[in-house]
Short mmCIF file of C-alpha atoms in Angstrom, two decimals:
data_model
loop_
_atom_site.label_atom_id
_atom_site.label_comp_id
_atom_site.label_asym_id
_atom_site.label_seq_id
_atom_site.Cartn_x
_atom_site.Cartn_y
_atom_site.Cartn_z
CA UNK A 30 0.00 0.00 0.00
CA UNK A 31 3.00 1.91 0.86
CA UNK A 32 4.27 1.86 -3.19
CA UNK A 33 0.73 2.62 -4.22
CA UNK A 34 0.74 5.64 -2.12
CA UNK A 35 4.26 7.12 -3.12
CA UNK A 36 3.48 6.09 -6.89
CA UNK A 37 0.13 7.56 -6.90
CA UNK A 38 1.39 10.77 -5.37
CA UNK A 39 4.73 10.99 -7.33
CA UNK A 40 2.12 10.81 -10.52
CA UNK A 41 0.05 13.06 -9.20
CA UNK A 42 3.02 15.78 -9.38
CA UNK A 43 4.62 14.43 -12.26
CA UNK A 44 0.70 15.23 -14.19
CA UNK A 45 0.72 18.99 -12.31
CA UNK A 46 3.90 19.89 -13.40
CA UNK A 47 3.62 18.91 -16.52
CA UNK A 48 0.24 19.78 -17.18
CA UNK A 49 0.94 23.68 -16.09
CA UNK A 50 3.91 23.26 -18.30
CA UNK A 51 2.28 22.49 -21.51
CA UNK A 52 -0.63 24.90 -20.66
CA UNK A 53 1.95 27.50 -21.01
CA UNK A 54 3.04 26.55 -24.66
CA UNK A 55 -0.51 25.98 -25.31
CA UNK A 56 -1.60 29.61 -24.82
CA UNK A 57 1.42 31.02 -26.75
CA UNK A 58 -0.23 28.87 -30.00
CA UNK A 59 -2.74 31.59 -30.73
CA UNK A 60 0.47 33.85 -31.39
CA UNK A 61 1.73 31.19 -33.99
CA UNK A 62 -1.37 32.71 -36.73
CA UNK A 63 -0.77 36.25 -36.43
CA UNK A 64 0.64 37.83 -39.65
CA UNK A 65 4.34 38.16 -39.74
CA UNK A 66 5.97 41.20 -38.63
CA UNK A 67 7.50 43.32 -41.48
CA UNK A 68 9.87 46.13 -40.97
CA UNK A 69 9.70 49.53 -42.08
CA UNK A 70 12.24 49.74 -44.92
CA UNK A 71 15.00 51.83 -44.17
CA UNK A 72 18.08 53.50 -46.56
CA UNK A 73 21.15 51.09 -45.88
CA UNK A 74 23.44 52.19 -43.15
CA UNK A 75 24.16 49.22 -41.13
CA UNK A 76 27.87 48.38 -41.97
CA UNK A 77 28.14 44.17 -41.36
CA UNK A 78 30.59 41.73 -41.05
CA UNK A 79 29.70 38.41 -42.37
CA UNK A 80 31.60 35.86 -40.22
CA UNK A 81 31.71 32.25 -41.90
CA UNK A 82 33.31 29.46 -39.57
CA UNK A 83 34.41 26.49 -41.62
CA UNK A 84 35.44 23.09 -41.33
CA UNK A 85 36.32 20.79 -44.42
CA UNK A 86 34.02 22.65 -46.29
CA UNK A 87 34.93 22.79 -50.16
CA UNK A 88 32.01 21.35 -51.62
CA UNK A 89 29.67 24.04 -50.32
CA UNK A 90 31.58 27.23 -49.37
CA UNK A 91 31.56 28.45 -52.58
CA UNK A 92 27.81 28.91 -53.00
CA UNK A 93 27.24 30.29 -50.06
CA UNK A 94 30.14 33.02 -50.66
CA UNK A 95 28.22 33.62 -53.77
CA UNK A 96 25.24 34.01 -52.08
CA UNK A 97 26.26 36.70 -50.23
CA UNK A 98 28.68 38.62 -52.70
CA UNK A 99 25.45 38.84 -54.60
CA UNK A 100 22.78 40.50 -52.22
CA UNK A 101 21.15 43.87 -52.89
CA UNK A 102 22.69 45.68 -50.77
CA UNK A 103 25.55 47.72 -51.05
CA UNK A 104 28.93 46.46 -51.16
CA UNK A 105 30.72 49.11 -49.53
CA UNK A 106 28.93 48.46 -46.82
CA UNK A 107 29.37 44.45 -45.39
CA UNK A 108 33.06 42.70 -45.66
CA UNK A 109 32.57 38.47 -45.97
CA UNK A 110 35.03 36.73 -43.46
CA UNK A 111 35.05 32.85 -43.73
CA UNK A 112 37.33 31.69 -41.07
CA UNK A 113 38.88 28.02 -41.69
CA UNK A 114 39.72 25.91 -38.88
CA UNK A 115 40.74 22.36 -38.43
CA UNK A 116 40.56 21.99 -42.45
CA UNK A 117 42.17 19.35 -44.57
CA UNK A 118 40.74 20.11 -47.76
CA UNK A 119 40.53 22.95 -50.10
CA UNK A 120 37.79 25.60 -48.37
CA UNK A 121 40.38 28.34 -48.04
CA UNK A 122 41.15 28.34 -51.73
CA UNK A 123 37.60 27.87 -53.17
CA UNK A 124 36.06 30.95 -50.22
CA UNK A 125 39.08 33.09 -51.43
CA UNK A 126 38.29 32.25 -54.93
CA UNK A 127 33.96 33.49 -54.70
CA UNK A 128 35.03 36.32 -53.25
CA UNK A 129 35.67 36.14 -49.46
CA UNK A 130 38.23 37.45 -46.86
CA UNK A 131 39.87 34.91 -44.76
CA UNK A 132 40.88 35.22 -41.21
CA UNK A 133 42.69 33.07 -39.63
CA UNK A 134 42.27 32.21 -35.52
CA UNK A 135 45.56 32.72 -33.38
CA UNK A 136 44.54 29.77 -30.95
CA UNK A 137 43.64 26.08 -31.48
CA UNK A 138 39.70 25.90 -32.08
CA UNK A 139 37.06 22.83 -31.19
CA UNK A 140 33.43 24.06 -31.94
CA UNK A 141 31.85 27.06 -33.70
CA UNK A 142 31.86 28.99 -30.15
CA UNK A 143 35.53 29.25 -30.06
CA UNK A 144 35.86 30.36 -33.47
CA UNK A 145 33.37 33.45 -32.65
CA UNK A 146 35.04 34.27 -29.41
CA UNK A 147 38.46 34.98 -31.48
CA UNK A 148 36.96 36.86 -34.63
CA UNK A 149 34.62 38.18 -32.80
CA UNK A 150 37.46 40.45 -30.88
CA UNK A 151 39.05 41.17 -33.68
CA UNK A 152 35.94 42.65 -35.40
CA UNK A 153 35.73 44.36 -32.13
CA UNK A 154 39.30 46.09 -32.26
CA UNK A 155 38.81 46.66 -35.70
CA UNK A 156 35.95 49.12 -34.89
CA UNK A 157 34.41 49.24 -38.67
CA UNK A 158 31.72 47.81 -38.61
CA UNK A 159 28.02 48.09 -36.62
CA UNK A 160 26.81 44.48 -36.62
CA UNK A 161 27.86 40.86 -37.53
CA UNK A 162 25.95 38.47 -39.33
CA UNK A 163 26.94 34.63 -38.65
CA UNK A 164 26.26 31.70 -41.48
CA UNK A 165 27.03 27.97 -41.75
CA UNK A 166 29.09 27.21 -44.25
CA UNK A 167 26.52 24.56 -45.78
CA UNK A 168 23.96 27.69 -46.12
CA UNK A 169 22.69 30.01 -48.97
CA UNK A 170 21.44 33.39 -48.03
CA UNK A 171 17.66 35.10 -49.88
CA UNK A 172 19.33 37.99 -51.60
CA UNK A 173 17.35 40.11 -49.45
CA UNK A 174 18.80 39.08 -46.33
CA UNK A 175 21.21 42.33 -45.35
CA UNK A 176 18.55 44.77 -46.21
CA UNK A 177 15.91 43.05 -43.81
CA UNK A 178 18.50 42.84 -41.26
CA UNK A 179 19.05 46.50 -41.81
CA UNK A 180 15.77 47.38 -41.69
CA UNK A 181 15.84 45.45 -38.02
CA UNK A 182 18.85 47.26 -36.78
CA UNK A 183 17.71 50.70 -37.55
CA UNK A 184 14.92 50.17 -36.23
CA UNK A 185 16.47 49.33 -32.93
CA UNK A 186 16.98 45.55 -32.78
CA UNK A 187 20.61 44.87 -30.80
CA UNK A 188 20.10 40.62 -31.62
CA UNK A 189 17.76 39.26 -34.47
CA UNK A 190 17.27 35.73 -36.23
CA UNK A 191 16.03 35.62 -39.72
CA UNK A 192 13.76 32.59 -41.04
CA UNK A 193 15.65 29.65 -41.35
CA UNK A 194 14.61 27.45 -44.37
CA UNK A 195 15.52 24.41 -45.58
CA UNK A 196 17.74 23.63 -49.20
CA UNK A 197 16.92 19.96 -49.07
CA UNK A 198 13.73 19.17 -47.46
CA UNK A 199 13.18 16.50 -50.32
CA UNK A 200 16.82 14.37 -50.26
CA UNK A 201 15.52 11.62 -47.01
CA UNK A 202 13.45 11.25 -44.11
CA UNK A 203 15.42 12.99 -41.90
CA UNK A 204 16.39 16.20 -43.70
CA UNK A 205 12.42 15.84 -44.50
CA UNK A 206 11.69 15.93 -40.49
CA UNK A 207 14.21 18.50 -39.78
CA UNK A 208 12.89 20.65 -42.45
CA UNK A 209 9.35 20.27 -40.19
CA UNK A 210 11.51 21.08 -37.39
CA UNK A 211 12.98 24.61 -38.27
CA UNK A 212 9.85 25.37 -39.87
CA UNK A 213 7.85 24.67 -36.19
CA UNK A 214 10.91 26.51 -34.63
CA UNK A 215 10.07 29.41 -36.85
CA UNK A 216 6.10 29.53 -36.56
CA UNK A 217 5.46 28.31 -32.73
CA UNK A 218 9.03 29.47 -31.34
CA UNK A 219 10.03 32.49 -32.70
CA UNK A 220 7.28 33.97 -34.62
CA UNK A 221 5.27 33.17 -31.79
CA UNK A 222 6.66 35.14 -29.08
CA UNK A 223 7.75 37.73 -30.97
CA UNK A 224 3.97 38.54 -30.91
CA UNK A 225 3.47 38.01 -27.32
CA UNK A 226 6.41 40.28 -26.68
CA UNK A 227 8.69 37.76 -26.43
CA UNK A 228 12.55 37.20 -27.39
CA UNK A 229 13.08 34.57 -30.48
CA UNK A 230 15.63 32.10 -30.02
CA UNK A 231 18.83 32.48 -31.91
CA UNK A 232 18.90 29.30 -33.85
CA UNK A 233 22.88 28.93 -35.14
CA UNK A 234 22.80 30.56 -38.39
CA UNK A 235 21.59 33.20 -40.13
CA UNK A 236 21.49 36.05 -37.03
CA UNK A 237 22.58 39.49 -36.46
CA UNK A 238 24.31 41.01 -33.17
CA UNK A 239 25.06 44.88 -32.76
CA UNK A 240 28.74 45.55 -32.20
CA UNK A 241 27.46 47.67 -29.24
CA UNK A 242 26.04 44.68 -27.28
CA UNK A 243 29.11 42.57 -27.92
CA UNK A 244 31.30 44.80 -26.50
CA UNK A 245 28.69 45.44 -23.37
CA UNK A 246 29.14 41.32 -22.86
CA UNK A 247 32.91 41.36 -23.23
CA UNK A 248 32.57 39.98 -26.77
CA UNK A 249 31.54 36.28 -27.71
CA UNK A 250 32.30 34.44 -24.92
CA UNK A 251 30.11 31.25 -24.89
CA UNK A 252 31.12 28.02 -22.94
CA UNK A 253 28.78 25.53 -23.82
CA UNK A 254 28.52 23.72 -26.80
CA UNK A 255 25.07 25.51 -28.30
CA UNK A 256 26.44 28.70 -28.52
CA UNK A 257 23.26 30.04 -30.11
CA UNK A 258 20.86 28.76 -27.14
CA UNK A 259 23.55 30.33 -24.64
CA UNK A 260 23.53 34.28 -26.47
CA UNK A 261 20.26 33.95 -26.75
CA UNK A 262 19.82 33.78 -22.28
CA UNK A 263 22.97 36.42 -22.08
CA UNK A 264 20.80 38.80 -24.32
CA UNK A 265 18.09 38.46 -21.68
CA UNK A 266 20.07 38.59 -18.92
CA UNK A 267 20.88 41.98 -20.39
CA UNK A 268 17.33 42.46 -21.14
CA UNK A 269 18.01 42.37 -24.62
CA UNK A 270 15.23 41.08 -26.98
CA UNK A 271 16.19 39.02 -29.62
CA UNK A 272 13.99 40.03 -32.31
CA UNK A 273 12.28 38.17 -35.53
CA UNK A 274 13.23 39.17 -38.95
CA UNK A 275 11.22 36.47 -41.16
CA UNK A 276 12.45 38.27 -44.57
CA UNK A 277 15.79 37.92 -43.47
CA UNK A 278 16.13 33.81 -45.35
CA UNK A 279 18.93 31.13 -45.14
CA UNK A 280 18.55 28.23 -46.37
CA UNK A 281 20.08 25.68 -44.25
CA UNK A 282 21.29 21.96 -45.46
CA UNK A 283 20.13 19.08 -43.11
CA UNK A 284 21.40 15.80 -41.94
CA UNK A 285 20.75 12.88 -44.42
CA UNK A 286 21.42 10.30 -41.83
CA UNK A 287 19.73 9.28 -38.22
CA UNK A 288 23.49 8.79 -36.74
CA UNK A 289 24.36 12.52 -38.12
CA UNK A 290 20.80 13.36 -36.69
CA UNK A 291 21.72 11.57 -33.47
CA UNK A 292 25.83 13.20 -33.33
CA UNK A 293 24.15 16.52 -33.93
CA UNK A 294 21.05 16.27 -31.37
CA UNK A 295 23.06 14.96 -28.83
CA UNK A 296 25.37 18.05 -28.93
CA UNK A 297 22.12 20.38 -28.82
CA UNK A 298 20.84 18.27 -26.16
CA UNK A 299 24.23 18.69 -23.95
CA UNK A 300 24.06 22.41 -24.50
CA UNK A 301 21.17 22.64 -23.51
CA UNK A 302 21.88 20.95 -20.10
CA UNK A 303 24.87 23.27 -19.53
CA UNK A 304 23.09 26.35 -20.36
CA UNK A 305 20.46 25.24 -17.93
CA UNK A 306 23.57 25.02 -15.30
CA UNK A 307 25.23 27.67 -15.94
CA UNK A 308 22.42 30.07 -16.28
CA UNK A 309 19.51 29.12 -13.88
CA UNK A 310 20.80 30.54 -10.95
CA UNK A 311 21.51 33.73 -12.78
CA UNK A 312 17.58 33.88 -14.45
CA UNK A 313 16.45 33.16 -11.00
CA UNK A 314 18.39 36.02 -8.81
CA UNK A 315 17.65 38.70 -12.02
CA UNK A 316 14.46 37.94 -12.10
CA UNK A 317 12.96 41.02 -11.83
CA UNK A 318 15.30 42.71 -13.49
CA UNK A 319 13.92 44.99 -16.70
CA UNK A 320 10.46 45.21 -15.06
CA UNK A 321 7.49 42.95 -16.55
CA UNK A 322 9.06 42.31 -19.66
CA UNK A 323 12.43 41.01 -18.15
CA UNK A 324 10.28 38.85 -15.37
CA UNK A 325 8.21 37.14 -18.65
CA UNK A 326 11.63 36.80 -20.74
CA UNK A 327 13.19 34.92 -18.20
CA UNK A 328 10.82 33.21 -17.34
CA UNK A 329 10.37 32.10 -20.46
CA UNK A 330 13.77 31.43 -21.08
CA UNK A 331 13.75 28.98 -18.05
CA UNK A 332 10.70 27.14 -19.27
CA UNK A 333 12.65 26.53 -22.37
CA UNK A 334 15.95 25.61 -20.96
CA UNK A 335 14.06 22.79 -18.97
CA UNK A 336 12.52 21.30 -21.97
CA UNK A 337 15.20 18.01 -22.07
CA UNK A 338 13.85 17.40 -18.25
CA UNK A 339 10.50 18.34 -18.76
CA UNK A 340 10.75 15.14 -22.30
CA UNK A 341 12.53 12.81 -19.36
CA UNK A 342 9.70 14.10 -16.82
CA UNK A 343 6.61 13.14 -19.01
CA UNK A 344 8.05 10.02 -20.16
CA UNK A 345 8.84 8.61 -16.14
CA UNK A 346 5.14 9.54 -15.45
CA UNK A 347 3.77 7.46 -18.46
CA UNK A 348 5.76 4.53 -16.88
CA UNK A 349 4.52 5.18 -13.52
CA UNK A 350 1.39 5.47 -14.66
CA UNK A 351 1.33 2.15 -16.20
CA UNK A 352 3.12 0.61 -13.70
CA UNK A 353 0.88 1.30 -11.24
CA UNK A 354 -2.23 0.42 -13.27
CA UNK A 355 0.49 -3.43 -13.09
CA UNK A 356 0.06 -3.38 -9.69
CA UNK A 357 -3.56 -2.64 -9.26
CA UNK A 358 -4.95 -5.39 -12.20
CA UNK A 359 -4.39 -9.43 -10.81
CA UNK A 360 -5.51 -11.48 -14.03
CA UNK A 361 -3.31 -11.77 -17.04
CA UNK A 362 -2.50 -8.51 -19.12
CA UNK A 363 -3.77 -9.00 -22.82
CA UNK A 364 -4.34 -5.82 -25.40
CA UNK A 365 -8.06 -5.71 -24.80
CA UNK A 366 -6.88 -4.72 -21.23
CA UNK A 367 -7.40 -1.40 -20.47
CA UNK A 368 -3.13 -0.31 -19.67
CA UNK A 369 -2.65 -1.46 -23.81
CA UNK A 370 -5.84 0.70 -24.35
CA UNK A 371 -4.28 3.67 -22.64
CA UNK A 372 -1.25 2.82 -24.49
CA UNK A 373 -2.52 2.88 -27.69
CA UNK A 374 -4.72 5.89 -26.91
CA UNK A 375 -1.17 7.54 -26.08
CA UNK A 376 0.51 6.62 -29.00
CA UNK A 377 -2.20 7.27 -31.67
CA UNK A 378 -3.01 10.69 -30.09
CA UNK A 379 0.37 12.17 -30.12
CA UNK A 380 0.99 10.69 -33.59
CA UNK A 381 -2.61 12.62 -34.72
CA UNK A 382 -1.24 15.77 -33.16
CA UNK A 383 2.27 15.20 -34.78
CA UNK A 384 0.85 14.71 -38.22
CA UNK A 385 -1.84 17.93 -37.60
CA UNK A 386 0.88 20.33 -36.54
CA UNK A 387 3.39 19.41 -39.63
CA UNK A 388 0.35 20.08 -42.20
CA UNK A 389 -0.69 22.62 -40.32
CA UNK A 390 2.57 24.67 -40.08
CA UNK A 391 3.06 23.79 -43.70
CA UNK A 392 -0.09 25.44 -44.46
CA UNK A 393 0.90 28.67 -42.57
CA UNK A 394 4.14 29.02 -44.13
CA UNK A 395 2.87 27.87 -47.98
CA UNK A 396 4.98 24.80 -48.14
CA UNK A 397 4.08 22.18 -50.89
CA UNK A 398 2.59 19.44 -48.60
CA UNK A 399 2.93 16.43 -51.36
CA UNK A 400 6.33 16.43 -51.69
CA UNK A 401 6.68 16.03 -48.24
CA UNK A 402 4.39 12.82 -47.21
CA UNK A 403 7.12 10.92 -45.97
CA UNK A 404 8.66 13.60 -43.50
CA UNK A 405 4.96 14.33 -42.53
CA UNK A 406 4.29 10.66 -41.22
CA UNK A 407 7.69 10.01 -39.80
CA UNK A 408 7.54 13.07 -38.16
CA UNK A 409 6.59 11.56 -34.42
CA UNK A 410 8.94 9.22 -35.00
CA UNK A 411 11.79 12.04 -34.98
CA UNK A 412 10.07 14.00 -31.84
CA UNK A 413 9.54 10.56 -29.86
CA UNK A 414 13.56 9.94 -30.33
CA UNK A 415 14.77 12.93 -28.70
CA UNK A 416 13.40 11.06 -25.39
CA UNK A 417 16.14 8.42 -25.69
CA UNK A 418 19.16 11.58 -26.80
CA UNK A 419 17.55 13.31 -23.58
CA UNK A 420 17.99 10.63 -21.24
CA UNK A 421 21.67 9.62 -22.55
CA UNK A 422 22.94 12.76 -22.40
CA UNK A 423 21.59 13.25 -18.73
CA UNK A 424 24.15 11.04 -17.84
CA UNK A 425 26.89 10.79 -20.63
CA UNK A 426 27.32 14.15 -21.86
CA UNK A 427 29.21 15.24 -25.62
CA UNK A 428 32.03 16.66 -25.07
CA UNK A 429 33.27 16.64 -28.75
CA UNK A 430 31.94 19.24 -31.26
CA UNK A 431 31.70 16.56 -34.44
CA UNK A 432 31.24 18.81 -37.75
CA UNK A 433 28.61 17.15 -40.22
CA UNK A 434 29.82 16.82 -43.86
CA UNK A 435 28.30 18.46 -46.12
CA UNK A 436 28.11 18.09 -49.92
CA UNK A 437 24.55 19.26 -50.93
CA UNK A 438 26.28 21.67 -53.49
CA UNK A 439 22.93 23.59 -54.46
CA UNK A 440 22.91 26.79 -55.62
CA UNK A 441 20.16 29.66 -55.04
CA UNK A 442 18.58 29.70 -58.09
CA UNK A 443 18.15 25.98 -57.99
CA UNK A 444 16.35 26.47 -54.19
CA UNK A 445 13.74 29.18 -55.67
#
């Protein structure tokens, strides 16, 4: 009676917590259909630095120079820096070759954090330029991209993510389901909270920082290993809202493989526990810091940052909620039973909401749903294994920064 008690309890939490949790992302939804936000235009003025880290990168570097030696805006005024690091191959030469600077960093680098930390100062000693704009080196960039960025920054933004699109949705299952994943992250993450007053999420590539708020935070000095997840909280702690630029585009290449898929999530996954370490203390104790807008961005923040516990969370109450149904039923268990009812009813309903939400969001942002069938029903298949990339990193955490190769040579005209 003693187990039944403590199980029934602990459940009883584990469905409170949980509950209030969702409710939260559940009124933000709403948000998710509001037209998108567009700028007023403004004359260019903003003077960028394009900052490129690259690793083994020769197949696709090129393009993506290209990209961005072509965008209509003027030249004068944004310098293309594509930094190699670790590199066996020919990425220097080819970058060089489409037109891009090349800086070189002065200490031994291991992710994409410690390459921004180095450039970042010397942008910052440099003193010529207003903002930075960071890219993958797998990307291409809309033509349009420093103009709506502009737009952003003289209007007053200090951080701001553009709209990160896929340039191989089509090629497998997974770079099918991770196209449905930056297109959710767009529509219910950032789009989202940007109209409930909300910071975006800097997602990696395709962003903009002001040179002012760099030098207010020292420079770029991340420590974990998603560097993106960890400026975005430092721009809150500042009170800083990172703001949503949807006309600002890059298209993005995705993992063709589940092990790259797996490698990659686990990193994100391990960030995202050592942001949550290093920065929930400091969310807590500045909490009402920047009046009612810093209390909700923080608080915000934190809900996000406990999203790998809150995964683990809802998956130990589903066992203990079946275990205890084991301990209450005394005849055999067969699937007319009602614990493989409740089962099923588990499974099928989070698959039905799965498959709504990736037609749905490919409604809202006018993606061509028939092309993208298999991604659409594999879909909960992708969400459901970030439980098991949750759990593994709780206790075995990535240390490495593996790069993913890329060779999805694709040029922009062959995207639009």
């Amino acid at each position: 009676m003693r187990i039944l008690s403590f199980l029934e309890a602990a459940l009883w939490l584990f469905s409170v917590v949980f509950t209030v949790y969702m409710c939260y992302y559940i009124l933000l939804v709403p948000h998710a259909f509001m037209r998108k936000r567009v700028w007023p235009q403004h004359k260019p003025k903003c003077r960028f630095a394009i900052l490129v880290a690259a690793r083994n990168e020769e197949a696709v570097i090129g393009h993506l120079v290209e990209s961005l030696v072509a965008q209509e805006y003027p030249s004068t005024l944004f310098d293309i820096y594509v930094i190699p690091n670790n590199c066996t191959d020919r990425t220097e030469q080819v970058a060089r070759q489409a037109g891009a600077q090349i800086l070189e960093c002065a200490f031994p680098v291991r992710s994409k954090g410690d390459v921004l930390r180095q450039v970042v100062a010397m942008i910052l000693a440099k003193g010529q330029h207003d903002a930075i704009c960071v890219f993958d080196a797998d990307n291409v960039v809309d033509p349009g991209f420093l103009q709506s960025m502009n737009n952003a920054w003289c209007a007053g933004a200090k951080a701001a993510q553009g709209f990160r699109d896929s340039k191989n949705p089509h090629d497998t299952i997974i770079s099918g389901n991770y196209s449905l994943y930056y297109w959710m992250v767009n529509r219910f993450y950032s789009h989202a909270r940007n109209k409930a007053g909300l910071s975006a999420i800097v997602n990696g590539s395709g962003f903009m920082a002001d040179v002012g708020l760099l030098r207010s935070m020292g420079g770029w000095n991340t420590k974990t290993l998603t560097e993106d997840i960890e400026f975005t909280t430092k721009c809150i702690l500042q009170n800083v809202r990172v703001e949503w630029v949807p006309q600002a585009i890059t298209y993005d290449e995705q993992p063709l493989t589940f092990l790259q898929s797996w490698r990659q999530r686990c990193r994100w996954s391990t960030g995202t526990y050592q942001c949550l370490s290093l920065y929930l203390l400091p969310l807590v104790r500045t909490l009402f810091s920047g009046g009612l807008h810093g209390v909700r961005a923080r608080l915000d923040q934190i809900i996000f940052l406990l999203a790998p516990l809150m995964q683990l969370a809802w998956l130990v109450s589903l066992v203990m909620g079946q275990l205890l149904r084991v301990l209450q039923i005394h005849y055999d268990l067969f699937p007319s039973t009602p614990l493989f009812t409740q089962l099923f009813l588990s499974i099928a309903v989070s698959y039905a909401l799965s498959l709504g939400m990736s037609v749905l969001v490919m409604l809202l942002e006018r993606k061509p749903i028939r092309s993208m069938l298999r991604g659409i029903f594999t879909y909960w298949v992708f969400i459901m294994s970030w439980l098991p990339i949750n759990a593994y990193c709780l206790v075995h955490r990535t240390t490495e920064w593996k790069a993913i190769a890329h060779t999805r040579s694709v040029k922009l005209s062959q995207i639009k």
